Amino acid sequence: MFIVINNNKISNFFLAQHIEKSQNISKGLFFENTEDACDYLTPLHTIISKPVYIFINKDMPHINGWEFLERYAFVENNNYNIHIVLMTKNELDIEEEIKINNYPNVIARNISEIDNLFIDDFVSKMHKSFLLKTV
């Protein structure tokens, strides 16, 4: 499952189209605000059995990407099933690079909008990784 937390409606539209065409993505959910995403994820984190990939815009209003990471840092049962890609418009500064290392669930950083090439590459790598873990 892919969850995208991004307030850019145009980017979400094109990403939704790509996810629908993908054979490796079973479901894509889109949230334009972090609060709704947190409300959706909170009761689910203990029962998720397959990997969930969350793409979150670091610069979201209200609850930004860092605050989202803080919320899920304490969740004990998210060790292998919730994976986060932090989307940024700019390179992270040195302080942010150090900070991000405290979050083992952050598996990638994307420095631009998610495009088809990034999704194809990411899905391919994650699909192979999941298959290797389940064998």
JSON list of C-alpha atoms in Angstrom, two decimals:
[
{"chain": "A", "resi": 1, "resn": "MET", "atom": "CA", "xyz": [0.00, 0.00, 0.00]},
{"chain": "A", "resi": 2, "resn": "PHE", "atom": "CA", "xyz": [1.19, 3.52, -0.81]},
{"chain": "A", "resi": 3, "resn": "ILE", "atom": "CA", "xyz": [0.08, 6.46, 1.28]},
{"chain": "A", "resi": 4, "resn": "VAL", "atom": "CA", "xyz": [0.87, 9.91, 0.00]},
{"chain": "A", "resi": 5, "resn": "ILE", "atom": "CA", "xyz": [0.62, 12.91, 2.33]},
{"chain": "A", "resi": 6, "resn": "ASN", "atom": "CA", "xyz": [0.99, 15.95, 0.15]},
{"chain": "A", "resi": 7, "resn": "ASN", "atom": "CA", "xyz": [-0.96, 19.17, -0.27]},
{"chain": "A", "resi": 8, "resn": "ASN", "atom": "CA", "xyz": [0.00, 19.51, -3.95]},
{"chain": "A", "resi": 9, "resn": "LYS", "atom": "CA", "xyz": [-3.18, 18.45, -5.77]},
{"chain": "A", "resi": 10, "resn": "ILE", "atom": "CA", "xyz": [-1.58, 18.42, -9.22]},
{"chain": "A", "resi": 11, "resn": "SER", "atom": "CA", "xyz": [1.25, 16.17, -8.11]},
{"chain": "A", "resi": 12, "resn": "ASN", "atom": "CA", "xyz": [-1.24, 13.87, -6.38]},
{"chain": "A", "resi": 13, "resn": "PHE", "atom": "CA", "xyz": [-3.37, 13.65, -9.51]},
{"chain": "A", "resi": 14, "resn": "PHE", "atom": "CA", "xyz": [-0.49, 12.46, -11.70]},
{"chain": "A", "resi": 15, "resn": "LEU", "atom": "CA", "xyz": [0.80, 10.11, -9.03]},
{"chain": "A", "resi": 16, "resn": "ALA", "atom": "CA", "xyz": [-2.66, 8.56, -8.63]},
{"chain": "A", "resi": 17, "resn": "GLN", "atom": "CA", "xyz": [-2.78, 7.85, -12.34]},
{"chain": "A", "resi": 18, "resn": "HIS", "atom": "CA", "xyz": [0.61, 6.17, -12.21]},
{"chain": "A", "resi": 19, "resn": "ILE", "atom": "CA", "xyz": [-0.31, 4.07, -9.17]},
{"chain": "A", "resi": 20, "resn": "GLU", "atom": "CA", "xyz": [-3.49, 2.86, -10.89]},
{"chain": "A", "resi": 21, "resn": "LYS", "atom": "CA", "xyz": [-1.39, 1.59, -13.81]},
{"chain": "A", "resi": 22, "resn": "SER", "atom": "CA", "xyz": [1.21, -0.12, -11.63]},
{"chain": "A", "resi": 23, "resn": "GLN", "atom": "CA", "xyz": [1.05, -3.89, -11.26]},
{"chain": "A", "resi": 24, "resn": "ASN", "atom": "CA", "xyz": [3.09, -3.85, -8.05]},
{"chain": "A", "resi": 25, "resn": "ILE", "atom": "CA", "xyz": [1.02, -1.37, -6.03]},
{"chain": "A", "resi": 26, "resn": "SER", "atom": "CA", "xyz": [-2.17, -2.80, -4.61]},
{"chain": "A", "resi": 27, "resn": "LYS", "atom": "CA", "xyz": [-3.61, 0.40, -3.21]},
{"chain": "A", "resi": 28, "resn": "GLY", "atom": "CA", "xyz": [-2.85, 4.11, -3.10]},
{"chain": "A", "resi": 29, "resn": "LEU", "atom": "CA", "xyz": [-4.33, 6.50, -0.55]},
{"chain": "A", "resi": 30, "resn": "PHE", "atom": "CA", "xyz": [-3.92, 10.26, -0.73]},
{"chain": "A", "resi": 31, "resn": "PHE", "atom": "CA", "xyz": [-4.21, 12.73, 2.11]},
{"chain": "A", "resi": 32, "resn": "GLU", "atom": "CA", "xyz": [-3.95, 16.48, 1.63]},
{"chain": "A", "resi": 33, "resn": "ASN", "atom": "CA", "xyz": [-3.40, 17.08, 5.33]},
{"chain": "A", "resi": 34, "resn": "THR", "atom": "CA", "xyz": [-1.36, 15.23, 7.88]},
{"chain": "A", "resi": 35, "resn": "GLU", "atom": "CA", "xyz": [-4.07, 15.11, 10.53]},
{"chain": "A", "resi": 36, "resn": "ASP", "atom": "CA", "xyz": [-6.31, 12.93, 8.36]},
{"chain": "A", "resi": 37, "resn": "ALA", "atom": "CA", "xyz": [-3.41, 10.61, 7.57]},
{"chain": "A", "resi": 38, "resn": "CYS", "atom": "CA", "xyz": [-2.58, 10.27, 11.27]},
{"chain": "A", "resi": 39, "resn": "ASP", "atom": "CA", "xyz": [-6.23, 9.53, 12.08]},
{"chain": "A", "resi": 40, "resn": "TYR", "atom": "CA", "xyz": [-6.22, 6.79, 9.43]},
{"chain": "A", "resi": 41, "resn": "LEU", "atom": "CA", "xyz": [-2.89, 5.25, 10.49]},
{"chain": "A", "resi": 42, "resn": "THR", "atom": "CA", "xyz": [-3.19, 5.34, 14.28]},
{"chain": "A", "resi": 43, "resn": "PRO", "atom": "CA", "xyz": [-5.59, 2.39, 14.70]},
{"chain": "A", "resi": 44, "resn": "LEU", "atom": "CA", "xyz": [-3.92, 0.41, 11.90]},
{"chain": "A", "resi": 45, "resn": "HIS", "atom": "CA", "xyz": [-0.27, 0.42, 12.94]},
{"chain": "A", "resi": 46, "resn": "THR", "atom": "CA", "xyz": [-0.63, -2.70, 15.11]},
{"chain": "A", "resi": 47, "resn": "ILE", "atom": "CA", "xyz": [-2.39, -4.86, 12.50]},
{"chain": "A", "resi": 48, "resn": "ILE", "atom": "CA", "xyz": [-0.48, -4.02, 9.32]},
{"chain": "A", "resi": 49, "resn": "SER", "atom": "CA", "xyz": [0.95, -7.25, 7.94]},
{"chain": "A", "resi": 50, "resn": "LYS", "atom": "CA", "xyz": [2.31, -6.07, 4.58]},
{"chain": "A", "resi": 51, "resn": "PRO", "atom": "CA", "xyz": [4.63, -3.15, 3.96]},
{"chain": "A", "resi": 52, "resn": "VAL", "atom": "CA", "xyz": [3.11, 0.30, 3.82]},
{"chain": "A", "resi": 53, "resn": "TYR", "atom": "CA", "xyz": [5.09, 3.04, 2.09]},
{"chain": "A", "resi": 54, "resn": "ILE", "atom": "CA", "xyz": [4.30, 6.55, 3.22]},
{"chain": "A", "resi": 55, "resn": "PHE", "atom": "CA", "xyz": [5.43, 9.47, 1.08]},
{"chain": "A", "resi": 56, "resn": "ILE", "atom": "CA", "xyz": [5.20, 12.66, 3.11]},
{"chain": "A", "resi": 57, "resn": "ASN", "atom": "CA", "xyz": [5.96, 16.20, 2.08]},
{"chain": "A", "resi": 58, "resn": "LYS", "atom": "CA", "xyz": [8.39, 17.60, 4.68]},
{"chain": "A", "resi": 59, "resn": "ASP", "atom": "CA", "xyz": [6.81, 21.04, 4.39]},
{"chain": "A", "resi": 60, "resn": "MET", "atom": "CA", "xyz": [3.18, 20.15, 5.07]},
{"chain": "A", "resi": 61, "resn": "PRO", "atom": "CA", "xyz": [1.14, 22.76, 6.99]},
{"chain": "A", "resi": 62, "resn": "HIS", "atom": "CA", "xyz": [-0.14, 22.09, 10.53]},
{"chain": "A", "resi": 63, "resn": "ILE", "atom": "CA", "xyz": [1.76, 18.84, 11.15]},
{"chain": "A", "resi": 64, "resn": "ASN", "atom": "CA", "xyz": [4.92, 18.89, 9.03]},
{"chain": "A", "resi": 65, "resn": "GLY", "atom": "CA", "xyz": [7.02, 15.89, 8.02]},
{"chain": "A", "resi": 66, "resn": "TRP", "atom": "CA", "xyz": [9.26, 16.13, 11.08]},
{"chain": "A", "resi": 67, "resn": "GLU", "atom": "CA", "xyz": [6.28, 16.23, 13.45]},
{"chain": "A", "resi": 68, "resn": "PHE", "atom": "CA", "xyz": [4.79, 13.24, 11.64]},
{"chain": "A", "resi": 69, "resn": "LEU", "atom": "CA", "xyz": [8.05, 11.33, 12.15]},
{"chain": "A", "resi": 70, "resn": "GLU", "atom": "CA", "xyz": [8.00, 12.24, 15.85]},
{"chain": "A", "resi": 71, "resn": "ARG", "atom": "CA", "xyz": [4.46, 10.88, 16.18]},
{"chain": "A", "resi": 72, "resn": "TYR", "atom": "CA", "xyz": [5.41, 7.52, 14.71]},
{"chain": "A", "resi": 73, "resn": "ALA", "atom": "CA", "xyz": [8.83, 7.22, 16.34]},
{"chain": "A", "resi": 74, "resn": "PHE", "atom": "CA", "xyz": [7.22, 5.85, 19.51]},
{"chain": "A", "resi": 75, "resn": "VAL", "atom": "CA", "xyz": [5.06, 3.23, 17.78]},
{"chain": "A", "resi": 76, "resn": "GLU", "atom": "CA", "xyz": [6.52, -0.14, 18.76]},
{"chain": "A", "resi": 77, "resn": "ASN", "atom": "CA", "xyz": [4.89, -2.33, 16.14]},
{"chain": "A", "resi": 78, "resn": "ASN", "atom": "CA", "xyz": [5.90, -0.34, 13.08]},
{"chain": "A", "resi": 79, "resn": "ASN", "atom": "CA", "xyz": [9.40, -1.81, 12.95]},
{"chain": "A", "resi": 80, "resn": "TYR", "atom": "CA", "xyz": [9.16, -3.56, 9.57]},
{"chain": "A", "resi": 81, "resn": "ASN", "atom": "CA", "xyz": [5.83, -2.63, 8.09]},
{"chain": "A", "resi": 82, "resn": "ILE", "atom": "CA", "xyz": [5.72, 1.16, 7.94]},
{"chain": "A", "resi": 83, "resn": "HIS", "atom": "CA", "xyz": [8.34, 2.73, 5.69]},
{"chain": "A", "resi": 84, "resn": "ILE", "atom": "CA", "xyz": [8.58, 6.45, 5.08]},
{"chain": "A", "resi": 85, "resn": "VAL", "atom": "CA", "xyz": [9.91, 8.47, 2.16]},
{"chain": "A", "resi": 86, "resn": "LEU", "atom": "CA", "xyz": [10.47, 12.09, 3.12]},
{"chain": "A", "resi": 87, "resn": "MET", "atom": "CA", "xyz": [9.77, 14.38, 0.16]},
{"chain": "A", "resi": 88, "resn": "THR", "atom": "CA", "xyz": [11.68, 17.66, 0.11]},
{"chain": "A", "resi": 89, "resn": "LYS", "atom": "CA", "xyz": [11.99, 20.57, -2.29]},
{"chain": "A", "resi": 90, "resn": "ASN", "atom": "CA", "xyz": [15.59, 21.25, -1.32]},
{"chain": "A", "resi": 91, "resn": "GLU", "atom": "CA", "xyz": [18.57, 19.29, -0.08]},
{"chain": "A", "resi": 92, "resn": "LEU", "atom": "CA", "xyz": [18.51, 18.66, 3.65]},
{"chain": "A", "resi": 93, "resn": "ASP", "atom": "CA", "xyz": [20.99, 20.71, 5.63]},
{"chain": "A", "resi": 94, "resn": "ILE", "atom": "CA", "xyz": [23.58, 19.03, 7.86]},
{"chain": "A", "resi": 95, "resn": "GLU", "atom": "CA", "xyz": [21.39, 19.32, 10.97]},
{"chain": "A", "resi": 96, "resn": "GLU", "atom": "CA", "xyz": [18.44, 17.71, 9.16]},
{"chain": "A", "resi": 97, "resn": "GLU", "atom": "CA", "xyz": [20.66, 14.91, 7.79]},
{"chain": "A", "resi": 98, "resn": "ILE", "atom": "CA", "xyz": [21.76, 14.10, 11.35]},
{"chain": "A", "resi": 99, "resn": "LYS", "atom": "CA", "xyz": [18.16, 14.35, 12.60]},
{"chain": "A", "resi": 100, "resn": "ILE", "atom": "CA", "xyz": [16.80, 12.01, 9.93]},
{"chain": "A", "resi": 101, "resn": "ASN", "atom": "CA", "xyz": [19.21, 9.26, 10.99]},
{"chain": "A", "resi": 102, "resn": "ASN", "atom": "CA", "xyz": [17.22, 8.99, 14.25]},
{"chain": "A", "resi": 103, "resn": "TYR", "atom": "CA", "xyz": [14.26, 7.62, 12.31]},
{"chain": "A", "resi": 104, "resn": "PRO", "atom": "CA", "xyz": [14.91, 4.04, 11.12]},
{"chain": "A", "resi": 105, "resn": "ASN", "atom": "CA", "xyz": [11.58, 3.96, 9.27]},
{"chain": "A", "resi": 106, "resn": "VAL", "atom": "CA", "xyz": [12.76, 6.65, 6.83]},
{"chain": "A", "resi": 107, "resn": "ILE", "atom": "CA", "xyz": [14.05, 4.57, 3.98]},
{"chain": "A", "resi": 108, "resn": "ALA", "atom": "CA", "xyz": [14.55, 7.26, 1.35]},
{"chain": "A", "resi": 109, "resn": "ARG", "atom": "CA", "xyz": [14.57, 10.96, 0.67]},
{"chain": "A", "resi": 110, "resn": "ASN", "atom": "CA", "xyz": [13.22, 12.37, -2.55]},
{"chain": "A", "resi": 111, "resn": "ILE", "atom": "CA", "xyz": [14.56, 15.82, -3.40]},
{"chain": "A", "resi": 112, "resn": "SER", "atom": "CA", "xyz": [11.88, 16.69, -5.94]},
{"chain": "A", "resi": 113, "resn": "GLU", "atom": "CA", "xyz": [8.32, 15.91, -6.83]},
{"chain": "A", "resi": 114, "resn": "ILE", "atom": "CA", "xyz": [7.65, 12.22, -7.25]},
{"chain": "A", "resi": 115, "resn": "ASP", "atom": "CA", "xyz": [7.69, 11.37, -10.92]},
{"chain": "A", "resi": 116, "resn": "ASN", "atom": "CA", "xyz": [7.06, 8.17, -12.89]},
{"chain": "A", "resi": 117, "resn": "LEU", "atom": "CA", "xyz": [10.76, 7.28, -13.06]},
{"chain": "A", "resi": 118, "resn": "PHE", "atom": "CA", "xyz": [11.16, 7.55, -9.29]},
{"chain": "A", "resi": 119, "resn": "ILE", "atom": "CA", "xyz": [8.02, 5.48, -8.64]},
{"chain": "A", "resi": 120, "resn": "ASP", "atom": "CA", "xyz": [8.99, 2.76, -11.13]},
{"chain": "A", "resi": 121, "resn": "ASP", "atom": "CA", "xyz": [12.46, 2.46, -9.64]},
{"chain": "A", "resi": 122, "resn": "PHE", "atom": "CA", "xyz": [11.21, 2.58, -6.06]},
{"chain": "A", "resi": 123, "resn": "VAL", "atom": "CA", "xyz": [8.42, 0.05, -6.61]},
{"chain": "A", "resi": 124, "resn": "SER", "atom": "CA", "xyz": [10.79, -2.32, -8.35]},
{"chain": "A", "resi": 125, "resn": "LYS", "atom": "CA", "xyz": [13.33, -2.17, -5.51]},
{"chain": "A", "resi": 126, "resn": "MET", "atom": "CA", "xyz": [10.72, -2.47, -2.77]},
{"chain": "A", "resi": 127, "resn": "HIS", "atom": "CA", "xyz": [8.90, -5.30, -4.53]},
{"chain": "A", "resi": 128, "resn": "LYS", "atom": "CA", "xyz": [12.13, -7.30, -4.85]},
{"chain": "A", "resi": 129, "resn": "SER", "atom": "CA", "xyz": [13.02, -6.53, -1.22]},
{"chain": "A", "resi": 130, "resn": "PHE", "atom": "CA", "xyz": [9.58, -7.69, -0.02]},
{"chain": "A", "resi": 131, "resn": "LEU", "atom": "CA", "xyz": [9.79, -10.89, -2.06]},
{"chain": "A", "resi": 132, "resn": "LEU", "atom": "CA", "xyz": [13.22, -11.65, -0.60]},
{"chain": "A", "resi": 133, "resn": "LYS", "atom": "CA", "xyz": [11.91, -11.13, 2.97]},
{"chain": "A", "resi": 134, "resn": "THR", "atom": "CA", "xyz": [8.90, -13.41, 2.43]},
{"chain": "A", "resi": 135, "resn": "VAL", "atom": "CA", "xyz": [10.83, -16.34, 0.93]}
]
